[in-house]
């Protein structure tokens, strides 16, 4: 079979790393990079470090509002789909690239397979939630990371076939984390921190950084953290901090170690040795869980609800006192396997192969 796979941003590169090579062993794949994340730091380093086959097509479409970006991606993907003429289109996660790929496929009558289907925050103010819901309802094959996601889709009566495959990002974590744990001295030294004695923080959700009042609360929370905190700044966050004149406060803070966005290996080396992670990222919540590192989530909802139930993650939104209290919590004694044992990528390929038998 021939697949047209659409990726565009950092977490999608990690997800593709678990699938692309396996898919290519059995099928043909044309990998399209929309250009949503185009910087070396957010894109190239992931392809290199995670040995993702290089993109067959680069659309170079980033920037602008969500709507305009999605519209430009749609316009570019339509003729590409006609040219490649795939048997199915493969999309990951919840970005504009995900929705554009799914809509182009569905409109052209090409079956859409969605990896990481069924995740819900139930917060429609999040652009990612809008993308997820629409993509799921356009998809012929919905491949889920968790039982919760399967249940969410059942409740929404999606039209496509739903399958639990486990989490593809977890495949990559389970592969890389042991390596990162053993080979982390240089990363710890570079950021001036010691294993177990620092926090790793990330923040880039529109809901936290686009509104200057919320951004100020975020900065106040980060400044209140009681131990050295490595903060790799997403370009969006850096731009918003500069615009709000808040970057200087972080630069001058004695405990904050500002960094550019890090490559996956360096980031993982820090993550596995952090005392805790403070983040609004979806992927990082899950990776912290897999590493046995407690997580404090700077949101009031999460799609990864199992990490809350297991006691390893706490939602604090931007409440400084709640964040500090969460950091003091004792660790749970158990950490059940929530996201599969590292075989999700293989199960995705098995499910995609069955699409043909389903008459896809
Ligand atoms: N990540 C990274 N370097 C960083 C920050 C994050 O490699 O400086 C990785 C992280 O390990 C995870 C992914 O990027 O695999 C998460 O991406 P992001 O937080 O941008 O997206 P989300 O998961 O929130 O959609």
mmCIF file of C-alpha atoms and ligand atoms in Angstrom:
data_model
loop_
_atom_site.group_PDB
_atom_site.id
_atom_site.type_symbol
_atom_site.label_atom_id
_atom_site.label_comp_id
_atom_site.label_asym_id
_atom_site.label_seq_id
_atom_site.Cartn_x
_atom_site.Cartn_y
_atom_site.Cartn_z
ATOM 1 C CA UNK A 1 0.000 0.000 0.000
ATOM 2 C CA UNK A 2 1.046 3.605 -0.425
ATOM 3 C CA UNK A 3 0.620 6.025 2.495
ATOM 4 C CA UNK A 4 0.817 9.779 2.503
ATOM 5 C CA UNK A 5 1.922 10.814 6.001
ATOM 6 C CA UNK A 6 1.558 14.424 7.112
ATOM 7 C CA UNK A 7 3.708 15.813 9.928
ATOM 8 C CA UNK A 8 4.545 19.368 10.862
ATOM 9 C CA UNK A 9 5.629 19.932 14.438
ATOM 10 C CA UNK A 10 7.953 18.715 17.158
ATOM 11 C CA UNK A 11 5.798 16.099 18.892
ATOM 12 C CA UNK A 12 4.719 14.714 15.510
ATOM 13 C CA UNK A 13 8.324 14.061 14.585
ATOM 14 C CA UNK A 14 8.702 12.001 17.769
ATOM 15 C CA UNK A 15 5.522 10.073 16.906
ATOM 16 C CA UNK A 16 6.647 9.466 13.315
ATOM 17 C CA UNK A 17 9.931 8.110 14.685
ATOM 18 C CA UNK A 18 7.997 5.174 16.128
ATOM 19 C CA UNK A 19 6.136 4.405 12.895
ATOM 20 C CA UNK A 20 7.851 5.569 9.683
ATOM 21 C CA UNK A 21 10.671 3.057 9.462
ATOM 22 C CA UNK A 22 8.386 0.147 10.383
ATOM 23 C CA UNK A 23 5.804 1.334 7.871
ATOM 24 C CA UNK A 24 8.420 1.558 5.129
ATOM 25 C CA UNK A 25 9.541 -2.027 5.790
ATOM 26 C CA UNK A 26 6.117 -3.228 4.616
ATOM 27 C CA UNK A 27 4.679 -0.418 2.511
ATOM 28 C CA UNK A 28 5.501 2.731 0.587
ATOM 29 C CA UNK A 29 5.371 6.015 2.504
ATOM 30 C CA UNK A 30 5.517 9.563 1.185
ATOM 31 C CA UNK A 31 6.330 11.780 4.176
ATOM 32 C CA UNK A 32 5.168 15.387 3.935
ATOM 33 C CA UNK A 33 6.512 18.064 6.288
ATOM 34 C CA UNK A 34 4.097 20.986 6.292
ATOM 35 C CA UNK A 35 6.631 23.371 7.794
ATOM 36 C CA UNK A 36 4.575 24.240 10.877
ATOM 37 C CA UNK A 37 7.823 23.867 12.868
ATOM 38 C CA UNK A 38 10.704 24.596 10.547
ATOM 39 C CA UNK A 39 13.570 25.748 12.811
ATOM 40 C CA UNK A 40 16.562 23.431 13.165
ATOM 41 C CA UNK A 41 15.912 23.264 16.909
ATOM 42 C CA UNK A 42 12.310 22.115 16.540
ATOM 43 C CA UNK A 43 12.661 20.064 13.398
ATOM 44 C CA UNK A 44 16.002 19.025 11.897
ATOM 45 C CA UNK A 45 17.525 17.777 15.153
ATOM 46 C CA UNK A 46 14.591 15.384 15.657
ATOM 47 C CA UNK A 47 14.935 13.863 12.191
ATOM 48 C CA UNK A 48 18.649 13.321 12.805
ATOM 49 C CA UNK A 49 18.574 12.080 16.378
ATOM 50 C CA UNK A 50 15.555 9.834 15.975
ATOM 51 C CA UNK A 51 16.600 8.619 12.520
ATOM 52 C CA UNK A 52 13.323 9.563 10.913
ATOM 53 C CA UNK A 53 13.394 9.169 7.130
ATOM 54 C CA UNK A 54 13.834 12.652 5.706
ATOM 55 C CA UNK A 55 10.686 14.302 4.439
ATOM 56 C CA UNK A 56 9.886 13.553 0.810
ATOM 57 C CA UNK A 57 8.069 16.871 0.471
ATOM 58 C CA UNK A 58 8.468 20.165 2.316
ATOM 59 C CA UNK A 59 5.516 22.528 2.076
ATOM 60 C CA UNK A 60 7.170 25.368 4.007
ATOM 61 C CA UNK A 61 3.899 26.537 5.519
ATOM 62 C CA UNK A 62 4.243 27.924 9.046
ATOM 63 C CA UNK A 63 3.211 31.069 10.892
ATOM 64 C CA UNK A 64 -0.025 33.025 10.723
ATOM 65 C CA UNK A 65 -3.220 32.305 12.616
ATOM 66 C CA UNK A 66 -4.436 28.744 13.080
ATOM 67 C CA UNK A 67 -7.127 29.283 10.461
ATOM 68 C CA UNK A 68 -4.865 30.823 7.843
ATOM 69 C CA UNK A 69 -2.166 28.220 8.421
ATOM 70 C CA UNK A 70 -4.675 25.366 8.095
ATOM 71 C CA UNK A 71 -6.135 26.952 4.961
ATOM 72 C CA UNK A 72 -2.727 27.274 3.296
ATOM 73 C CA UNK A 73 -1.858 23.703 4.229
ATOM 74 C CA UNK A 74 -5.158 22.483 2.757
ATOM 75 C CA UNK A 75 -4.476 24.314 -0.490
ATOM 76 C CA UNK A 76 -0.997 22.807 -0.752
ATOM 77 C CA UNK A 77 -2.010 19.280 0.242
ATOM 78 C CA UNK A 78 -4.885 18.913 -2.216
ATOM 79 C CA UNK A 79 -2.753 18.762 -5.405
ATOM 80 C CA UNK A 80 -0.107 16.719 -3.596
ATOM 81 C CA UNK A 81 -2.701 14.118 -2.670
ATOM 82 C CA UNK A 82 -3.830 13.925 -6.289
ATOM 83 C CA UNK A 83 -0.232 13.505 -7.430
ATOM 84 C CA UNK A 84 0.794 10.856 -4.863
ATOM 85 C CA UNK A 85 -2.536 9.022 -5.115
ATOM 86 C CA UNK A 86 -2.130 7.133 -1.812
ATOM 87 C CA UNK A 87 -4.265 4.277 -0.518
ATOM 88 C CA UNK A 88 -4.562 6.077 2.813
ATOM 89 C CA UNK A 89 -3.426 9.220 4.588
ATOM 90 C CA UNK A 90 -1.748 9.036 8.005
ATOM 91 C CA UNK A 91 -1.897 11.860 10.554
ATOM 92 C CA UNK A 92 -0.725 12.208 14.170
ATOM 93 C CA UNK A 93 -1.936 14.121 17.188
ATOM 94 C CA UNK A 94 -3.774 17.410 17.174
ATOM 95 C CA UNK A 95 -2.119 20.164 15.167
ATOM 96 C CA UNK A 96 -3.183 22.222 12.171
ATOM 97 C CA UNK A 97 -1.214 19.791 10.014
ATOM 98 C CA UNK A 98 -3.274 16.924 11.470
ATOM 99 C CA UNK A 99 -6.566 18.578 10.607
ATOM 100 C CA UNK A 100 -5.423 19.721 7.165
ATOM 101 C CA UNK A 101 -4.234 16.218 6.273
ATOM 102 C CA UNK A 102 -7.436 14.622 7.547
ATOM 103 C CA UNK A 103 -9.747 17.057 5.776
ATOM 104 C CA UNK A 104 -7.937 16.800 2.448
ATOM 105 C CA UNK A 105 -8.070 13.004 2.671
ATOM 106 C CA UNK A 106 -11.710 12.819 3.705
ATOM 107 C CA UNK A 107 -12.837 15.272 1.013
ATOM 108 C CA UNK A 108 -11.014 13.253 -1.642
ATOM 109 C CA UNK A 109 -12.436 9.936 -0.426
ATOM 110 C CA UNK A 110 -9.027 8.685 0.731
ATOM 111 C CA UNK A 111 -9.238 6.821 4.078
ATOM 112 C CA UNK A 112 -7.668 8.733 6.951
ATOM 113 C CA UNK A 113 -5.826 6.963 9.779
ATOM 114 C CA UNK A 114 -5.373 9.021 12.953
ATOM 115 C CA UNK A 115 -2.692 8.061 15.453
ATOM 116 C CA UNK A 116 -3.337 9.319 19.005
ATOM 117 C CA UNK A 117 -7.065 9.450 18.307
ATOM 118 C CA UNK A 118 -9.633 10.043 21.035
ATOM 119 C CA UNK A 119 -7.579 12.269 23.323
ATOM 120 C CA UNK A 120 -9.810 14.903 24.888
ATOM 121 C CA UNK A 121 -9.337 17.794 27.281
ATOM 122 C CA UNK A 122 -13.026 18.748 26.842
ATOM 123 C CA UNK A 123 -11.831 22.340 26.538
ATOM 124 C CA UNK A 124 -12.884 23.699 23.148
ATOM 125 C CA UNK A 125 -10.952 26.906 23.795
ATOM 126 C CA UNK A 126 -7.804 24.894 23.015
ATOM 127 C CA UNK A 127 -7.009 24.922 19.294
ATOM 128 C CA UNK A 128 -5.651 21.382 19.720
ATOM 129 C CA UNK A 129 -9.027 20.139 21.014
ATOM 130 C CA UNK A 130 -10.835 21.497 17.949
ATOM 131 C CA UNK A 131 -8.287 19.792 15.696
ATOM 132 C CA UNK A 132 -8.607 16.478 17.560
ATOM 133 C CA UNK A 133 -12.382 16.315 17.517
ATOM 134 C CA UNK A 134 -12.670 17.204 13.835
ATOM 135 C CA UNK A 135 -9.876 14.838 12.809
ATOM 136 C CA UNK A 136 -11.443 11.948 14.706
ATOM 137 C CA UNK A 137 -14.782 12.456 13.001
ATOM 138 C CA UNK A 138 -13.073 12.525 9.581
ATOM 139 C CA UNK A 139 -11.038 9.372 10.155
ATOM 140 C CA UNK A 140 -11.682 5.841 8.887
ATOM 141 C CA UNK A 141 -9.200 4.293 11.330
ATOM 142 C CA UNK A 142 -8.779 5.701 14.840
ATOM 143 C CA UNK A 143 -5.704 4.374 16.626
ATOM 144 C CA UNK A 144 -5.809 5.075 20.351
ATOM 145 C CA UNK A 145 -3.103 5.390 22.983
ATOM 146 C CA UNK A 146 -5.308 4.613 25.988
ATOM 147 C CA UNK A 147 -8.550 2.951 27.107
ATOM 148 C CA UNK A 148 -9.838 6.415 28.013
ATOM 149 C CA UNK A 149 -9.390 7.543 24.417
ATOM 150 C CA UNK A 150 -11.288 4.496 23.147
ATOM 151 C CA UNK A 151 -14.108 5.283 25.570
ATOM 152 C CA UNK A 152 -14.176 8.955 24.503
ATOM 153 C CA UNK A 153 -14.638 7.893 20.879
ATOM 154 C CA UNK A 154 -17.386 5.406 21.729
ATOM 155 C CA UNK A 155 -19.285 8.184 23.490
ATOM 156 C CA UNK A 156 -18.948 10.415 20.414
ATOM 157 C CA UNK A 157 -20.131 7.655 18.057
ATOM 158 C CA UNK A 158 -17.337 8.232 15.556
ATOM 159 C CA UNK A 159 -17.896 6.622 12.171
ATOM 160 C CA UNK A 160 -14.469 4.985 11.759
ATOM 161 C CA UNK A 161 -12.987 1.808 13.232
ATOM 162 C CA UNK A 162 -11.474 2.321 16.694
ATOM 163 C CA UNK A 163 -8.471 0.334 17.873
ATOM 164 C CA UNK A 164 -6.297 0.467 20.998
ATOM 165 C CA UNK A 165 -2.643 0.246 19.941
ATOM 166 C CA UNK A 166 -0.795 1.917 22.835
ATOM 167 C CA UNK A 167 1.150 5.136 22.631
ATOM 168 C CA UNK A 168 3.723 5.662 19.897
ATOM 169 C CA UNK A 169 5.552 8.387 21.835
ATOM 170 C CA UNK A 170 5.957 5.892 24.660
ATOM 171 C CA UNK A 171 7.752 3.538 22.238
ATOM 172 C CA UNK A 172 10.351 6.240 21.666
ATOM 173 C CA UNK A 173 10.631 7.095 25.370
ATOM 174 C CA UNK A 174 11.092 3.480 26.359
ATOM 175 C CA UNK A 175 13.861 3.159 23.784
ATOM 176 C CA UNK A 176 15.685 6.401 24.508
ATOM 177 C CA UNK A 177 15.230 6.941 28.264
ATOM 178 C CA UNK A 178 17.584 4.133 29.416
ATOM 179 C CA UNK A 179 20.256 5.463 27.051
ATOM 180 C CA UNK A 180 19.696 9.019 28.246
ATOM 181 C CA UNK A 181 19.842 7.926 31.885
ATOM 182 C CA UNK A 182 23.256 6.342 31.395
ATOM 183 C CA UNK A 183 24.675 9.086 29.199
ATOM 184 C CA UNK A 184 23.589 12.318 30.847
ATOM 185 C CA UNK A 185 26.676 13.814 32.483
ATOM 186 C CA UNK A 186 27.326 16.289 29.663
ATOM 187 C CA UNK A 187 23.715 17.514 29.593
ATOM 188 C CA UNK A 188 23.595 17.996 33.369
ATOM 189 C CA UNK A 189 26.912 19.815 33.309
ATOM 190 C CA UNK A 190 25.921 22.040 30.396
ATOM 191 C CA UNK A 191 22.893 23.303 32.302
ATOM 192 C CA UNK A 192 24.711 23.539 35.638
ATOM 193 C CA UNK A 193 22.477 21.072 37.505
ATOM 194 C CA UNK A 194 22.877 17.833 39.449
ATOM 195 C CA UNK A 195 20.839 14.651 39.104
ATOM 196 C CA UNK A 196 17.785 14.813 41.362
ATOM 197 C CA UNK A 197 18.460 18.422 42.338
ATOM 198 C CA UNK A 198 16.598 20.406 39.680
ATOM 199 C CA UNK A 199 13.293 20.897 37.921
ATOM 200 C CA UNK A 200 12.716 20.750 34.175
ATOM 201 C CA UNK A 201 10.077 23.217 32.961
ATOM 202 C CA UNK A 202 8.425 23.826 29.592
ATOM 203 C CA UNK A 203 5.503 26.045 28.600
ATOM 204 C CA UNK A 204 4.121 26.953 25.217
ATOM 205 C CA UNK A 205 0.327 26.406 25.169
ATOM 206 C CA UNK A 206 -1.504 29.343 23.617
ATOM 207 C CA UNK A 207 -3.711 29.531 26.720
ATOM 208 C CA UNK A 208 -0.654 30.166 28.896
ATOM 209 C CA UNK A 209 1.539 32.385 26.758
ATOM 210 C CA UNK A 210 -0.669 34.395 24.400
ATOM 211 C CA UNK A 211 -2.531 36.367 27.079
ATOM 212 C CA UNK A 212 -0.099 38.793 28.790
ATOM 213 C CA UNK A 213 -1.874 38.500 32.172
ATOM 214 C CA UNK A 214 -1.588 34.689 32.109
ATOM 215 C CA UNK A 215 1.983 34.960 30.862
ATOM 216 C CA UNK A 216 2.839 37.159 33.855
ATOM 217 C CA UNK A 217 1.338 34.571 36.216
ATOM 218 C CA UNK A 218 3.388 31.894 34.482
ATOM 219 C CA UNK A 219 6.574 33.891 34.987
ATOM 220 C CA UNK A 220 5.729 34.528 38.652
ATOM 221 C CA UNK A 221 5.172 30.824 39.159
ATOM 222 C CA UNK A 222 8.482 29.939 37.504
ATOM 223 C CA UNK A 223 10.308 32.536 39.600
ATOM 224 C CA UNK A 224 8.839 31.029 42.786
ATOM 225 C CA UNK A 225 10.180 27.515 42.143
ATOM 226 C CA UNK A 226 12.512 26.639 45.013
ATOM 227 C CA UNK A 227 15.290 24.726 43.204
ATOM 228 C CA UNK A 228 17.299 25.284 40.013
ATOM 229 C CA UNK A 229 14.954 25.034 37.048
ATOM 230 C CA UNK A 230 16.045 24.329 33.484
ATOM 231 C CA UNK A 231 13.658 26.136 31.148
ATOM 232 C CA UNK A 232 14.124 25.408 27.437
ATOM 233 C CA UNK A 233 12.118 28.168 25.819
ATOM 234 C CA UNK A 234 9.821 27.351 22.929
ATOM 235 C CA UNK A 235 10.177 30.065 20.239
ATOM 236 C CA UNK A 236 6.525 31.042 20.706
ATOM 237 C CA UNK A 237 7.079 31.552 24.433
ATOM 238 C CA UNK A 238 10.283 33.505 23.903
ATOM 239 C CA UNK A 239 8.511 35.816 21.447
ATOM 240 C CA UNK A 240 5.594 36.403 23.847
ATOM 241 C CA UNK A 241 7.962 37.034 26.780
ATOM 242 C CA UNK A 242 9.912 39.556 24.737
ATOM 243 C CA UNK A 243 6.755 41.305 23.603
ATOM 244 C CA UNK A 244 5.464 41.523 27.183
ATOM 245 C CA UNK A 245 8.856 42.666 28.475
ATOM 246 C CA UNK A 246 9.067 39.663 30.793
ATOM 247 C CA UNK A 247 12.096 37.859 29.432
ATOM 248 C CA UNK A 248 14.513 39.955 31.505
ATOM 249 C CA UNK A 249 12.938 38.766 34.771
ATOM 250 C CA UNK A 250 13.661 35.148 33.848
ATOM 251 C CA UNK A 251 17.131 35.936 32.526
ATOM 252 C CA UNK A 252 18.049 37.600 35.791
ATOM 253 C CA UNK A 253 16.567 34.927 38.064
ATOM 254 C CA UNK A 254 19.253 33.092 40.057
ATOM 255 C CA UNK A 255 17.550 29.685 39.942
ATOM 256 C CA UNK A 256 16.282 29.747 36.346
ATOM 257 C CA UNK A 257 18.551 28.173 33.713
ATOM 258 C CA UNK A 258 17.169 29.448 30.421
ATOM 259 C CA UNK A 259 17.964 27.381 27.350
ATOM 260 C CA UNK A 260 16.953 27.231 23.694
ATOM 261 C CA UNK A 261 14.628 24.361 22.683
ATOM 262 C CA UNK A 262 16.681 21.222 23.221
ATOM 263 C CA UNK A 263 17.184 18.197 21.032
ATOM 264 C CA UNK A 264 15.307 15.083 22.091
ATOM 265 C CA UNK A 265 18.352 13.309 23.543
ATOM 266 C CA UNK A 266 19.474 16.255 25.638
ATOM 267 C CA UNK A 267 15.939 16.993 26.797
ATOM 268 C CA UNK A 268 15.425 13.352 27.760
ATOM 269 C CA UNK A 269 18.756 13.254 29.620
ATOM 270 C CA UNK A 270 17.483 16.128 31.759
ATOM 271 C CA UNK A 271 13.964 14.733 32.117
ATOM 272 C CA UNK A 272 15.032 11.371 33.522
ATOM 273 C CA UNK A 273 17.201 13.048 36.183
ATOM 274 C CA UNK A 274 14.862 15.884 37.135
ATOM 275 C CA UNK A 275 13.346 15.971 40.615
ATOM 276 C CA UNK A 276 10.085 16.906 38.919
ATOM 277 C CA UNK A 277 8.795 18.291 35.665
ATOM 278 C CA UNK A 278 6.704 21.463 35.465
ATOM 279 C CA UNK A 279 4.977 21.716 32.105
ATOM 280 C CA UNK A 280 1.945 22.467 29.973
ATOM 281 C CA UNK A 281 3.062 19.982 27.298
ATOM 282 C CA UNK A 282 1.037 16.876 26.574
ATOM 283 C CA UNK A 283 3.991 14.780 25.513
ATOM 284 C CA UNK A 284 6.159 15.809 28.440
ATOM 285 C CA UNK A 285 3.487 14.805 30.999
ATOM 286 C CA UNK A 286 3.535 11.319 29.540
ATOM 287 C CA UNK A 287 7.313 11.112 29.239
ATOM 288 C CA UNK A 288 7.708 12.171 32.878
ATOM 289 C CA UNK A 289 5.359 9.378 33.914
ATOM 290 C CA UNK A 290 7.323 6.829 31.893
ATOM 291 C CA UNK A 291 10.554 8.026 33.519
ATOM 292 C CA UNK A 292 9.082 7.854 37.037
ATOM 293 C CA UNK A 293 9.448 11.612 37.459
ATOM 294 C CA UNK A 294 6.546 13.466 39.101
ATOM 295 C CA UNK A 295 4.818 16.072 36.961
ATOM 296 C CA UNK A 296 3.167 19.378 37.843
ATOM 297 C CA UNK A 297 0.962 20.407 34.946
ATOM 298 C CA UNK A 298 0.352 24.087 34.270
ATOM 299 C CA UNK A 299 -3.171 23.528 32.953
ATOM 300 C CA UNK A 300 -6.586 22.873 34.429
ATOM 301 C CA UNK A 301 -7.288 19.942 32.132
ATOM 302 C CA UNK A 302 -5.255 17.131 30.634
ATOM 303 C CA UNK A 303 -5.806 14.470 28.010
ATOM 304 C CA UNK A 304 -3.480 12.139 29.932
ATOM 305 C CA UNK A 305 -5.874 11.601 32.836
ATOM 306 C CA UNK A 306 -4.376 8.234 33.803
ATOM 307 C CA UNK A 307 -1.258 10.008 35.055
ATOM 308 C CA UNK A 308 -3.459 11.967 37.489
ATOM 309 C CA UNK A 309 -5.273 8.847 38.668
ATOM 310 C CA UNK A 310 -1.935 7.108 39.231
ATOM 311 C CA UNK A 311 -0.843 10.029 41.433
ATOM 312 C CA UNK A 312 2.185 11.027 39.335
ATOM 313 C CA UNK A 313 0.716 14.197 37.849
ATOM 314 C CA UNK A 314 -1.142 17.137 39.396
ATOM 315 C CA UNK A 315 -3.038 19.896 37.574
ATOM 316 C CA UNK A 316 -2.291 23.298 39.087
ATOM 317 C CA UNK A 317 -3.129 25.655 36.205
ATOM 318 C CA UNK A 318 -1.023 28.766 36.957
ATOM 319 C CA UNK A 319 -1.639 28.694 40.726
ATOM 320 C CA UNK A 320 1.739 29.289 42.328
ATOM 321 C CA UNK A 321 0.836 27.950 45.772
ATOM 322 C CA UNK A 322 -0.708 24.831 44.280
ATOM 323 C CA UNK A 323 2.423 24.254 42.206
ATOM 324 C CA UNK A 324 4.687 24.570 45.236
ATOM 325 C CA UNK A 325 2.433 22.239 47.241
ATOM 326 C CA UNK A 326 2.401 19.714 44.393
ATOM 327 C CA UNK A 327 6.198 19.641 44.404
ATOM 328 C CA UNK A 328 6.142 18.581 48.068
ATOM 329 C CA UNK A 329 3.842 15.605 47.533
ATOM 330 C CA UNK A 330 5.202 12.142 48.340
ATOM 331 C CA UNK A 331 5.709 9.866 45.350
ATOM 332 C CA UNK A 332 3.225 7.055 44.756
ATOM 333 C CA UNK A 333 4.648 3.598 45.337
ATOM 334 C CA UNK A 334 3.295 2.197 42.080
ATOM 335 C CA UNK A 335 3.531 3.154 38.428
ATOM 336 C CA UNK A 336 1.318 0.902 36.340
ATOM 337 C CA UNK A 337 1.962 0.368 32.624
ATOM 338 C CA UNK A 338 -0.463 2.824 31.005
ATOM 339 C CA UNK A 339 0.809 3.381 27.515
ATOM 340 C CA UNK A 340 1.846 -0.005 26.147
ATOM 341 C CA UNK A 341 5.124 -1.838 26.323
ATOM 342 C CA UNK A 342 6.827 -0.126 23.390
ATOM 343 C CA UNK A 343 5.022 -1.942 20.565
ATOM 344 C CA UNK A 344 2.548 0.762 19.562
ATOM 345 C CA UNK A 345 4.386 1.595 16.315
ATOM 346 C CA UNK A 346 4.260 -2.053 15.213
ATOM 347 C CA UNK A 347 0.570 -2.221 16.094
ATOM 348 C CA UNK A 348 -0.100 0.933 14.086
ATOM 349 C CA UNK A 349 1.503 -0.689 11.044
ATOM 350 C CA UNK A 350 -0.503 -3.899 11.583
ATOM 351 C CA UNK A 351 -3.724 -1.893 11.758
ATOM 352 C CA UNK A 352 -2.807 0.129 8.659
ATOM 353 C CA UNK A 353 -2.093 -3.085 6.772
ATOM 354 C CA UNK A 354 -5.588 -4.326 7.647
ATOM 355 C CA UNK A 355 -7.073 -1.174 6.064
ATOM 356 C CA UNK A 356 -6.581 -2.827 2.690
ATOM 357 C CA UNK A 357 -8.510 -5.901 3.782
ATOM 358 C CA UNK A 358 -11.274 -3.627 5.060
ATOM 359 C CA UNK A 359 -11.544 -2.353 1.512
ATOM 360 C CA UNK A 360 -9.934 0.980 2.385
HETATM 361 N N1 LIG B 1 10.966 18.257 23.694
HETATM 362 C C1 LIG B 1 12.298 18.340 23.312
HETATM 363 N N2 LIG B 1 12.996 19.469 23.621
HETATM 364 C C2 LIG B 1 12.468 20.501 24.326
HETATM 365 C C3 LIG B 1 11.113 20.393 24.740
HETATM 366 C C4 LIG B 1 10.395 19.261 24.406
HETATM 367 O O1 LIG B 1 12.831 17.401 22.699
HETATM 368 O O2 LIG B 1 13.168 21.482 24.580
HETATM 369 C C5 LIG B 1 10.198 17.067 23.292
HETATM 370 C C6 LIG B 1 9.572 16.289 24.412
HETATM 371 O O3 LIG B 1 10.475 15.325 24.913
HETATM 372 C C7 LIG B 1 8.365 15.661 23.738
HETATM 373 C C8 LIG B 1 7.984 16.688 22.712
HETATM 374 O O4 LIG B 1 9.105 17.511 22.511
HETATM 375 O O5 LIG B 1 8.718 14.469 23.085
HETATM 376 C C9 LIG B 1 6.806 17.506 23.235
HETATM 377 O O6 LIG B 1 6.562 18.527 22.378
HETATM 378 P P1 LIG B 1 5.691 19.798 22.774
HETATM 379 O O7 LIG B 1 5.749 20.021 24.234
HETATM 380 O O8 LIG B 1 6.121 20.880 21.857
HETATM 381 O O9 LIG B 1 4.245 19.388 22.287
HETATM 382 P P2 LIG B 1 2.959 18.746 22.980
HETATM 383 O O10 LIG B 1 3.337 17.356 23.414
HETATM 384 O O11 LIG B 1 2.548 19.622 24.104
HETATM 385 O O12 LIG B 1 1.948 18.734 21.887
#
